CSV table of C-alpha atoms and ligand atoms in Angstrom, one decimal:
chain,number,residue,atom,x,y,z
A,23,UNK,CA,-40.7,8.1,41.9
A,24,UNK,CA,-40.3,9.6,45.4
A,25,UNK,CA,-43.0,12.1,45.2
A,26,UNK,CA,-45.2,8.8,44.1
A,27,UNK,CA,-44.1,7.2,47.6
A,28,UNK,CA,-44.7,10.0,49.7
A,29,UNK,CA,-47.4,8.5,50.9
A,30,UNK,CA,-48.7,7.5,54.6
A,31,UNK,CA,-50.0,10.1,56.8
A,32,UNK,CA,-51.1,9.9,60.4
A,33,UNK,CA,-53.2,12.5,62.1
A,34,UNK,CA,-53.2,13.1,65.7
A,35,UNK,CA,-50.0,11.3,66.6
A,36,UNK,CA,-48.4,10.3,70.1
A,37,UNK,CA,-44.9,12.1,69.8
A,38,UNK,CA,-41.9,11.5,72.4
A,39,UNK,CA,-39.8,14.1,73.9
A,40,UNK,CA,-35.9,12.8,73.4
A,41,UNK,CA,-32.9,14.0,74.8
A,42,UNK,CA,-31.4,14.9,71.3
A,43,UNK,CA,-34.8,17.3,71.0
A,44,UNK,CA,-33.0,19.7,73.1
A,45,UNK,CA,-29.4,18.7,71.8
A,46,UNK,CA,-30.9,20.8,68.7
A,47,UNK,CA,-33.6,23.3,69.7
A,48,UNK,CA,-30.5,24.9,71.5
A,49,UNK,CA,-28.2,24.3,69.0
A,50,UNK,CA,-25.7,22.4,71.1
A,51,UNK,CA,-24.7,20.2,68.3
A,52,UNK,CA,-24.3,22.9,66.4
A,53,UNK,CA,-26.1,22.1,63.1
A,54,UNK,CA,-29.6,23.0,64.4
A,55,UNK,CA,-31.5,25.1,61.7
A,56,UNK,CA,-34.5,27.2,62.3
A,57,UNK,CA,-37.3,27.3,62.7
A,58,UNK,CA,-37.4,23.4,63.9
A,59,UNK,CA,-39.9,20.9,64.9
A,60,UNK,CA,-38.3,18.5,67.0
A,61,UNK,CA,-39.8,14.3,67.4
A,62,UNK,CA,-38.6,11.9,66.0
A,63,UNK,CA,-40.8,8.9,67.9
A,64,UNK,CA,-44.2,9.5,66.2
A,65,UNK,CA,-47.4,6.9,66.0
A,66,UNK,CA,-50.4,7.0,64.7
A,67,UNK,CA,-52.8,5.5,62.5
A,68,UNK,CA,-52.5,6.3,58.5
A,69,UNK,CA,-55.1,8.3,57.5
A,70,UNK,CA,-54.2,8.3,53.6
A,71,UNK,CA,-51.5,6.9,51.4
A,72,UNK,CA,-50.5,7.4,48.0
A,73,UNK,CA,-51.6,5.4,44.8
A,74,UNK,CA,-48.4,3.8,45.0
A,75,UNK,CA,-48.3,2.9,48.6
A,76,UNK,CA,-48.4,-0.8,49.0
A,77,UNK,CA,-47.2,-1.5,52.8
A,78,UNK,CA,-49.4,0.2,54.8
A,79,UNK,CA,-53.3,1.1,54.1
A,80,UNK,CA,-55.2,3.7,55.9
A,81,UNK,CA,-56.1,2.6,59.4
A,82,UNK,CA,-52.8,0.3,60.1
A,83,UNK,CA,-51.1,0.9,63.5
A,84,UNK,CA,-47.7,2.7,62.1
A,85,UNK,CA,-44.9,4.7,63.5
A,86,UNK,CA,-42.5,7.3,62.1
A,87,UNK,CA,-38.6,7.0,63.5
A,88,UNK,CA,-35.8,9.5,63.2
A,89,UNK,CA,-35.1,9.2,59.2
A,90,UNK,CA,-37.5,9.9,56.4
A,91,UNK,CA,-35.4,9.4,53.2
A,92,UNK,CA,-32.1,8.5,52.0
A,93,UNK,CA,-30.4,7.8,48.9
A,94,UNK,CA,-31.8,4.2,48.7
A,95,UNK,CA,-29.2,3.0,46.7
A,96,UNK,CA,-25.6,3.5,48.4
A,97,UNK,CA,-23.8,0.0,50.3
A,98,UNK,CA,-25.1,1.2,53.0
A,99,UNK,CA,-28.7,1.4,52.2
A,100,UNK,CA,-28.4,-1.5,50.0
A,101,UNK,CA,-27.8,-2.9,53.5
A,102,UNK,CA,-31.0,-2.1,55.5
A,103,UNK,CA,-28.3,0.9,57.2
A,104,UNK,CA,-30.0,3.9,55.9
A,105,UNK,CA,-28.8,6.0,59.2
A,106,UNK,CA,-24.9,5.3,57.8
A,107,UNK,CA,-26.6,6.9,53.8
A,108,UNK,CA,-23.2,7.6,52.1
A,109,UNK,CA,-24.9,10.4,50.8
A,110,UNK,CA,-26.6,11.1,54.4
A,111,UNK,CA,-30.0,9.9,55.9
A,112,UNK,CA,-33.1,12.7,55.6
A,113,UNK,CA,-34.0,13.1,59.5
A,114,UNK,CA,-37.1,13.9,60.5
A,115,UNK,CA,-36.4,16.8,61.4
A,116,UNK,CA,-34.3,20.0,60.9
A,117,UNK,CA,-32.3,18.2,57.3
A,118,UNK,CA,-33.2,19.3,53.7
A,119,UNK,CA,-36.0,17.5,51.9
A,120,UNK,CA,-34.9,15.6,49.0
A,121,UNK,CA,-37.3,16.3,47.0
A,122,UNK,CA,-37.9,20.1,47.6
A,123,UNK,CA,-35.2,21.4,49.8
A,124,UNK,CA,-37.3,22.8,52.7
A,125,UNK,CA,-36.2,21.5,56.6
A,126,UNK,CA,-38.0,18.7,57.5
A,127,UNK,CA,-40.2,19.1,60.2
A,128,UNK,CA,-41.0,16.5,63.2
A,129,UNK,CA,-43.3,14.8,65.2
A,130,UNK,CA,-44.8,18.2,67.4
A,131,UNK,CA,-46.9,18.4,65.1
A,132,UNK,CA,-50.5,17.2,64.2
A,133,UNK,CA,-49.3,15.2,61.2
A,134,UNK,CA,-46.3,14.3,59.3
A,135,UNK,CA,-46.4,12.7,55.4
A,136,UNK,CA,-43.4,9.9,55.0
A,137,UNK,CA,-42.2,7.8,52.3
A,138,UNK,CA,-43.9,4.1,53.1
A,139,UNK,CA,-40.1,2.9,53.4
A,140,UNK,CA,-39.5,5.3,56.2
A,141,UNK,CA,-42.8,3.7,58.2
A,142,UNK,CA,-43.1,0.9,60.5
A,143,UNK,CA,-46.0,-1.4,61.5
A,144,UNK,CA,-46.4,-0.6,65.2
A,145,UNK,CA,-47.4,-4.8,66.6
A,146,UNK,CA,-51.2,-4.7,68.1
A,147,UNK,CA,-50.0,-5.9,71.3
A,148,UNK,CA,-47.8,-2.9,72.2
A,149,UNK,CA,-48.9,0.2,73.9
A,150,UNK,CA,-49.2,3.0,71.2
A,151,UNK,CA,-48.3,5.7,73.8
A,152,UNK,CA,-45.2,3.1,75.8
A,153,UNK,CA,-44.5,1.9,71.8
A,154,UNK,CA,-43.5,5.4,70.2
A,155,UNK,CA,-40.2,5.2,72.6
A,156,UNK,CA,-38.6,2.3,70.3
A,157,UNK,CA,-38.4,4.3,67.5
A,158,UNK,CA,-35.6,6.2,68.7
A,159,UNK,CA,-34.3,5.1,72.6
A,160,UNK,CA,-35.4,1.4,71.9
A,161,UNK,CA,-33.7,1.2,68.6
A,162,UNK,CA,-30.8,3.2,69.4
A,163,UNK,CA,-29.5,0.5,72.4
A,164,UNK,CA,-31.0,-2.5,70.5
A,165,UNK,CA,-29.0,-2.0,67.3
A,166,UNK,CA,-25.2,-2.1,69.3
A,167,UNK,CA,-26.2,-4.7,71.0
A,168,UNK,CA,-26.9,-6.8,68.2
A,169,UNK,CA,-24.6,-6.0,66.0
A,170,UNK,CA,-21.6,-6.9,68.7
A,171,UNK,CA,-23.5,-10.0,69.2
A,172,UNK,CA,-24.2,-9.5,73.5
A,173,UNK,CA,-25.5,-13.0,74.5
A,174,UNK,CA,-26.3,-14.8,77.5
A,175,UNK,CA,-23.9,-14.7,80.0
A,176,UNK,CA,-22.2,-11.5,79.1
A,177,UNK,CA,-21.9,-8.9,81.4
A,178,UNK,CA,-23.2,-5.6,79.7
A,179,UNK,CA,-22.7,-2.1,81.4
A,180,UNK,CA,-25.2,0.6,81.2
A,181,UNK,CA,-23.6,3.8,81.4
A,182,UNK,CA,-27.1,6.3,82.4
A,183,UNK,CA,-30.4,6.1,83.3
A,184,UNK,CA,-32.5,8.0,81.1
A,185,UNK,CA,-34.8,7.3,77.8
A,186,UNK,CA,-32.1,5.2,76.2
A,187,UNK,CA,-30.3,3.8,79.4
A,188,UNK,CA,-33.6,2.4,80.9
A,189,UNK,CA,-34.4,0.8,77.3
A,190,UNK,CA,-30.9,-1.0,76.9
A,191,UNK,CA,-31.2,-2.2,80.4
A,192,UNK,CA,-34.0,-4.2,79.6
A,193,UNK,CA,-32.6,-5.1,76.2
A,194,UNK,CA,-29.7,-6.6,77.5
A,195,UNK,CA,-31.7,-8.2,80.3
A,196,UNK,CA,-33.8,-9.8,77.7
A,197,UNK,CA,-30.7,-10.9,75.0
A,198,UNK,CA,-29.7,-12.5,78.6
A,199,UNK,CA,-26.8,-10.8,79.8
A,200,UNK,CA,-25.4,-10.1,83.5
A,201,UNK,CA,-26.8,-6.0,83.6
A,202,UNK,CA,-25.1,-3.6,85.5
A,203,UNK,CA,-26.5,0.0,85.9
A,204,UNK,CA,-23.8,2.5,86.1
A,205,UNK,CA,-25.1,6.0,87.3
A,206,UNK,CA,-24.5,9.5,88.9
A,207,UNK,CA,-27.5,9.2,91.5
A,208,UNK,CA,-27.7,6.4,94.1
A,209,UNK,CA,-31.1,7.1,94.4
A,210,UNK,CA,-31.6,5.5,91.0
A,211,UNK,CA,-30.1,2.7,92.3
A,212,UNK,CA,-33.7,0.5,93.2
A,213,UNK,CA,-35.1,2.0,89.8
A,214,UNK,CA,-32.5,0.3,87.8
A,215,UNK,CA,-33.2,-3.1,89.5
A,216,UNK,CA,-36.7,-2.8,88.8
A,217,UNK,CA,-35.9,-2.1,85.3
A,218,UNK,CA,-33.9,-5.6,85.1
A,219,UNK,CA,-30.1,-4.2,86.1
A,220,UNK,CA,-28.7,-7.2,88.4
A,221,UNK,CA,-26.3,-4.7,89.8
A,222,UNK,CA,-26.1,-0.9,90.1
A,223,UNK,CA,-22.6,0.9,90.4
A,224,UNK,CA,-22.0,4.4,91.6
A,225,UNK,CA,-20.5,6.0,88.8
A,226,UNK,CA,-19.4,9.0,91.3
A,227,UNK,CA,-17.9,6.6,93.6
A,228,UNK,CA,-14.1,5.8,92.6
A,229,UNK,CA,-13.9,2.9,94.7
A,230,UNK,CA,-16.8,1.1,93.4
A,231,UNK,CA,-15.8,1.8,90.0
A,232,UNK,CA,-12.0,0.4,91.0
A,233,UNK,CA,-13.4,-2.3,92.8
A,234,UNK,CA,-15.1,-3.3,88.8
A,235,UNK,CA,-11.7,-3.0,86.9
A,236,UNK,CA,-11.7,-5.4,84.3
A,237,UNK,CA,-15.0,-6.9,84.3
A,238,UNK,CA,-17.4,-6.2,81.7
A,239,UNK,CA,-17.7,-7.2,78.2
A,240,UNK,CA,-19.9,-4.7,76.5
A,241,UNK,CA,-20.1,-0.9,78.0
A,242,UNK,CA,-23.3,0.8,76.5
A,243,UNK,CA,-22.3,4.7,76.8
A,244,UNK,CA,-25.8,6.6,76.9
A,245,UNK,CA,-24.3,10.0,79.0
A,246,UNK,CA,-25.4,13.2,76.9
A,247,UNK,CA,-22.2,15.4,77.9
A,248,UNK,CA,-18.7,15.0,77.4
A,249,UNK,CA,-17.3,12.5,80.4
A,250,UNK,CA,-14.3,10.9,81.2
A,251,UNK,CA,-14.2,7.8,79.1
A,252,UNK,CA,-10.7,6.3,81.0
A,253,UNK,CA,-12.6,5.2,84.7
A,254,UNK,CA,-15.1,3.4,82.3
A,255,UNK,CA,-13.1,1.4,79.7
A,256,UNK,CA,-10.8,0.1,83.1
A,257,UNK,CA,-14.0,-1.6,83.7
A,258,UNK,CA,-13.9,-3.4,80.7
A,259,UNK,CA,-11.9,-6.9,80.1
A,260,UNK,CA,-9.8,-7.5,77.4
A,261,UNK,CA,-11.4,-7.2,73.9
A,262,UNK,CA,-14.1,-5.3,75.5
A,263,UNK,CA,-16.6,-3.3,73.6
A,264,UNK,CA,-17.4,0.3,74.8
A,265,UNK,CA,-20.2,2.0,72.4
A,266,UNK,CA,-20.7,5.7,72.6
A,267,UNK,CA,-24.3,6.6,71.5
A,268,UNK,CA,-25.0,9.7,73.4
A,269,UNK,CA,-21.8,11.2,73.1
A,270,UNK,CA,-21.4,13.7,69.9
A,271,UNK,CA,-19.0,15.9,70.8
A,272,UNK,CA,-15.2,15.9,70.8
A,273,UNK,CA,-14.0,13.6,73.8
A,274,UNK,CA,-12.8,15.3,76.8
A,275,UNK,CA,-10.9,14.6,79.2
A,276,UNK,CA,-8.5,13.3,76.8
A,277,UNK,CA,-8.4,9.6,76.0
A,278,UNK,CA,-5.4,7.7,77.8
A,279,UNK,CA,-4.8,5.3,74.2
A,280,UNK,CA,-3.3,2.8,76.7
A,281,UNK,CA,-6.7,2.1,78.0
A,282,UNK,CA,-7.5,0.4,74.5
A,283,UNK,CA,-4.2,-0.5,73.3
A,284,UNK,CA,-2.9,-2.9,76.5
A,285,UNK,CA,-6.3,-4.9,76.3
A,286,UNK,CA,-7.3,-4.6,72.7
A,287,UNK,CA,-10.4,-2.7,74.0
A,288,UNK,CA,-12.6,-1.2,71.6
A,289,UNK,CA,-14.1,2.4,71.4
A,290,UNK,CA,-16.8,2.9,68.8
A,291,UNK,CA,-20.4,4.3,68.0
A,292,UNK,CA,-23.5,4.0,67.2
A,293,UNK,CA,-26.4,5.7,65.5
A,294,UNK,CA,-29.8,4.6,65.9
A,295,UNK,CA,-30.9,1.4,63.5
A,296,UNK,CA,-32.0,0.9,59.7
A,297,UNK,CA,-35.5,0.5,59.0
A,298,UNK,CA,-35.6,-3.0,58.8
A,299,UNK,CA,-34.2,-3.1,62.3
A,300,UNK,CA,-36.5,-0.5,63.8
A,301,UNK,CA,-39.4,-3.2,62.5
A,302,UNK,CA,-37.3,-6.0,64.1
A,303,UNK,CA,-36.9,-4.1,67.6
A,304,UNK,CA,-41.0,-3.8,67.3
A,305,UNK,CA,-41.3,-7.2,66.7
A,306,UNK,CA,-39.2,-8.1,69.7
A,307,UNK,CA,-40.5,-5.9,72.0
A,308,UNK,CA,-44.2,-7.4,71.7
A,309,UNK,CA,-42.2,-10.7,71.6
A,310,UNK,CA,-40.8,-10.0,75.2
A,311,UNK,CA,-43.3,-7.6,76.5
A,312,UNK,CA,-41.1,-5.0,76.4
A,313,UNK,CA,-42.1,-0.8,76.3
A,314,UNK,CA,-41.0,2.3,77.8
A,315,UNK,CA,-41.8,4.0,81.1
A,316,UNK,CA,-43.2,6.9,80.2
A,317,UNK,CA,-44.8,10.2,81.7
A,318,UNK,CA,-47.9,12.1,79.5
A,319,UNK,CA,-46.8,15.8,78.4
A,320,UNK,CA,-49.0,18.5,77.2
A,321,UNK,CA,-47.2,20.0,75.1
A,322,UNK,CA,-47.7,23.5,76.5
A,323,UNK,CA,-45.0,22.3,78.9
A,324,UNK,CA,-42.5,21.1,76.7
A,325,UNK,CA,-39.9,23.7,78.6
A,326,UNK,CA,-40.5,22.5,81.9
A,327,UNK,CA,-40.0,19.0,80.3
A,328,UNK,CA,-36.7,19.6,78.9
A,329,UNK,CA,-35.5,21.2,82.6
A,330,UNK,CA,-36.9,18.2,84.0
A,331,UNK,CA,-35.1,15.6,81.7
A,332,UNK,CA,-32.1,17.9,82.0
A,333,UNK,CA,-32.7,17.4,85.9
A,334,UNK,CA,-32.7,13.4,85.5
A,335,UNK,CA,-36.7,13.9,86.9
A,336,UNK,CA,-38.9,11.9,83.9
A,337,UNK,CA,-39.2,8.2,84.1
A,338,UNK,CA,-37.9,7.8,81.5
A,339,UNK,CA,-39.6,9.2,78.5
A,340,UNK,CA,-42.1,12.2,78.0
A,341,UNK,CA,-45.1,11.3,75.3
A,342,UNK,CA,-47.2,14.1,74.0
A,343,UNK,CA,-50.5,13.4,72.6
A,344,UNK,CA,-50.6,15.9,70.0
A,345,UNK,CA,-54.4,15.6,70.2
A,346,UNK,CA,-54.0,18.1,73.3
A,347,UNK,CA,-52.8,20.5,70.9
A,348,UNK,CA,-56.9,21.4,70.0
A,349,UNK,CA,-57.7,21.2,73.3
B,410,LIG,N1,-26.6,7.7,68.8
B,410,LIG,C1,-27.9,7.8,68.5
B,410,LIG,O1,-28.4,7.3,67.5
B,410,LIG,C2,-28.8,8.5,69.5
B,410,LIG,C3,-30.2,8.4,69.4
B,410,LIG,C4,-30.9,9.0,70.4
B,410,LIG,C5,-30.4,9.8,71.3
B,410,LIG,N2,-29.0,9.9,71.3
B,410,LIG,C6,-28.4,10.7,72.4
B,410,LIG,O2,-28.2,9.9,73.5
B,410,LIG,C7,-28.2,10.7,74.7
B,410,LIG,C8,-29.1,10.2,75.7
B,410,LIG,O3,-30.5,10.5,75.3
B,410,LIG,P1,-31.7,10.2,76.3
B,410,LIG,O4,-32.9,10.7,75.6
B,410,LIG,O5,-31.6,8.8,76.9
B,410,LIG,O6,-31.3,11.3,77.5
B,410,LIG,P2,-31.9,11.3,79.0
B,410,LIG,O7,-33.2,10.7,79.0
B,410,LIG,O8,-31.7,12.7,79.4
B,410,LIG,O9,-30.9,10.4,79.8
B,410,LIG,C9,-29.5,10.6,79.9
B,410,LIG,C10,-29.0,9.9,81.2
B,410,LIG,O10,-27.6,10.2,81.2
B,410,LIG,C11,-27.2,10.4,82.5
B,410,LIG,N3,-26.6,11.8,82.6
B,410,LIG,C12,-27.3,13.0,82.3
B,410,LIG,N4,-26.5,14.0,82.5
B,410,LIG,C13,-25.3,13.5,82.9
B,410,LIG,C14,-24.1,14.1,83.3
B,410,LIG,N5,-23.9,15.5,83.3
B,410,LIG,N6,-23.1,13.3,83.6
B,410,LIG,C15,-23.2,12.0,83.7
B,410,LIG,N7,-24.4,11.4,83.3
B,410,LIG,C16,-25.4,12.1,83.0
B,410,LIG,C17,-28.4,10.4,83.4
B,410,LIG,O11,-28.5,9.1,84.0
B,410,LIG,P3,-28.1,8.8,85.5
B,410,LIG,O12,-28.8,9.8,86.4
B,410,LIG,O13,-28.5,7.4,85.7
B,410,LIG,O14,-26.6,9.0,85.7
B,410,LIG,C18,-29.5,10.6,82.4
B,410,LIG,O15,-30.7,10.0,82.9
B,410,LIG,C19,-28.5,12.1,74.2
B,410,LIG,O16,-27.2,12.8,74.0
B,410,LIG,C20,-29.1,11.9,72.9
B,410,LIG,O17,-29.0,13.0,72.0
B,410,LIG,C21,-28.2,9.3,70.4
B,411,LIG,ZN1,-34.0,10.4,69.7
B,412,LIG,ZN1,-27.8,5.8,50.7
C-alpha cells in the first residue's frame, strides 16, 4: 500500500536553508543521525508518479514540507495533525523510513520521492523560489495562530526576526492583529515595520519591555536558544497565550510559575502544521500576496550561510537552487 504511493518526484528543486538545518547537522538537538541531508522546504515540478498516484500528475507545481509519512491512522492523523503522529511523524530528513528503515534524506539534494499525501500543490501565483519558505517558517507561525484563534484587534507579539519571525509578522498582520516586533537588534527595528510590525520593542532594553507589562494577547516565541521566558510573559494580559516554537531545549532561566498562575497565562508549543494546513497556508498566501524575503545560496556556501543566519545577516531565508549543483 505505501510502496504503491510513493509516488511524486521532483527534479531540480528550490531547497531553503532553515534554522533547524543547523539545530541537526551539529547535533544540538541531540538526535541528529549521520550522514544527513538537511531541507525540509522543497519545490519543484513532478517529474513521475506512481500508478497509484491520483493528486498530482507529472508537471504540477508541488512542494515537499518537513514530514513524509506517518502512521495515517492514529487520532491525530485522523485529524489532518500528522506532525503530533502518536506513533511519530517520518521527517524529511534524518528519521527512519517506514518502509525500509534507512534515514530519510532532505531537500539538498537533486530529487526527493514522497508519498502524494506528503505533497502540496504550490498556487501558480506564488513565487516558486519566495513559496518554498511556507513549507516550514510559513506553516510553522501560521498554524498557532490559527489554532488560538488571533483575530482583528488582537495585539500579537513577535518574539525574533528571522525565517519564522518575519513570516508570522506578516501573518498576524494579515489575520488583522496590532503587531509588535520584539528583537535583540535595534537596527532591525525599520525592517520589521516594513514587514507589517506596527511597533518594534527592544527586547535588550528593560525599560521598554517594563513599559509593555501586561499588554499583549498572543506572544509568538521564534528565539532558537534557551531565553528567559519571565520578562516576556509580564508582557502578556491575563489569559494570554505565549507559544514557544523555536525553543526545544529545557527552559532556562527557570520559570517563575507565578508568571502564569496570577494571570491564568498560558505557556505552550507548537510544531509546524498537518498537511492539510500546509495546503491551506498556500492557499492563503496567494490569497494575501504573501512570500518570503529571501536571499539565493549556492550551495557550495552552505557554511558561510549557517554563520550568517547564526549572525542574524540573511533576510530572512536562504533558497538554493539545487540546479547549481551541475553547474
Ligand atoms: N516548532 C517548529 O515546528 C519549528 C519549525 C521550524 C523551525 N523551528 C525552530 O524555530 C527557530 C527559529 O528558526 P528560524 O529559521 O526562524 O531561525 P533564524 O532565521 O535564525 O531566526 C531566529 C531569530 O531569533 C532571534 N535570535 C537569534 N539568536 C538569538 C539569541 N541568541 N537570543 C535572542 N534572540 C535570538 C533573531 O531575531 P532578532 O535579531 O530579531 O532578535 C533571529 O533572527 C529555530 O530554533 C528552528 O529550529 C521550529
Ligand atoms: Zn524548518
Ligand atoms: Zn499517526
Amino acid at each position: 500500500m505505501f510502496v504503491a504511493l510513493r509516488a511524486c518526484q521532483c527534479t531540480h528543486p528550490i531547497t531553503v536553508v532553515c534554522h533547524s538545518d543547523i539545530h541537526q547537522a551539529r547535533n544540538e538537538w541531540g538526535i541528529a543521525v549521520y550522514p544527513l541531508m538537511p531541507g525540509h522546504e522543497i519545490v519543484g515540478k513532478v517529474t513521475e508518479v506512481g500508478a497509484n498516484v491520483s493528486k498530482h500528475k507529472v508537471g504540477d507545481l508541488v512542494g515537499v514540507g518537513c514530514m513524509v509519512d506517518s502512521c495515517r491512522q492514529c487520532e491525530a492523523c485522523a485529524q489532518d495533525l500528522e506532525q503530533y503522529c502518536l506513533e511519530g511523524p517520518t521527517m524529511t530528513y534524518a528519521t527512519p523510513d517506514r518502509v525500509d528503515g534507512s534515514n530519510t534524506m532532505g531537500g539538498y539534494s537533486n530529487s526527493i520521492v514522497v508519498s502524494e499525501h506528503f505533497v502540496v500543490r504550490i498556487p501558480e501565483k506564488l513565487d516558486l523560489a519566495a513559496a518554498a519558505p511556507i513549507l516550514c517558517a510559513g506553516i510553522t507561525t501560521y498554524s498557532p495562530l490559527k489554532h488560538y484563534g488571533v483575530k482583528a484587534g488582537d495585539k500579537v507579539g513577535v518574539l525574533g526576526m528571522g525565517g519564522l519571525g518575519h513570516m508570522g509578522i506578516k501573518f498576524a498582520k494579515a489575520m488583522g492583529a496590532e503587531v509588535t516586533l520584539f528583537t535583540r537588534s535595534a537596527s532591525k527595528a525599520e525592517e520589521g515595520r516594513r514587514q507589517g510590525a506596527d511597533h518594534v520593542i527592544v527586547s535588550t532594553d528593560a525599560e521598554q519591555m517594563k513599559a509593555a507589562a501586561g499588554h499583549f494577547d498572543f506572544l509568538l516565541d521564534t528565539i532558537p536558544v534557551q531565553h528567559d521566558l519571565n520578562p516576556y510573559l509580564e508582557t502578556l494580559s491575563f489569559d494570554g497565550v505565549h507559544i514557544l516554537v523555536g525553543l526545544i531545549e529545557p527552559v532556562d532561566p527557570a520559570l517563575h510559575a507565578a508568571n502564569l498562575v496570577m494571570k491564568r497565562r498560558v505557556l505552550a508549543g507548537s510544531l509546524i502544521g498537518g498537511i492539510a494546513e500546509t495546503q491551506e497556508v498556500l492557499d492563503f498566501c496567494a490569497e494575501h500576496g504573501i512570500t518570503c524575503d529571501i536571499e539565493m545560496l549556492d550551495i557550495k556556501n552552505i557554511n558561510e550561510a549557517y554563520s550568517r543566519m547564526i549572525a542574524g545577516d540573511v533576510k530572512y531565508r536562504f533558497v538554493i537552487d539545487m540546479a547549481t549543483l551541475k553547474a
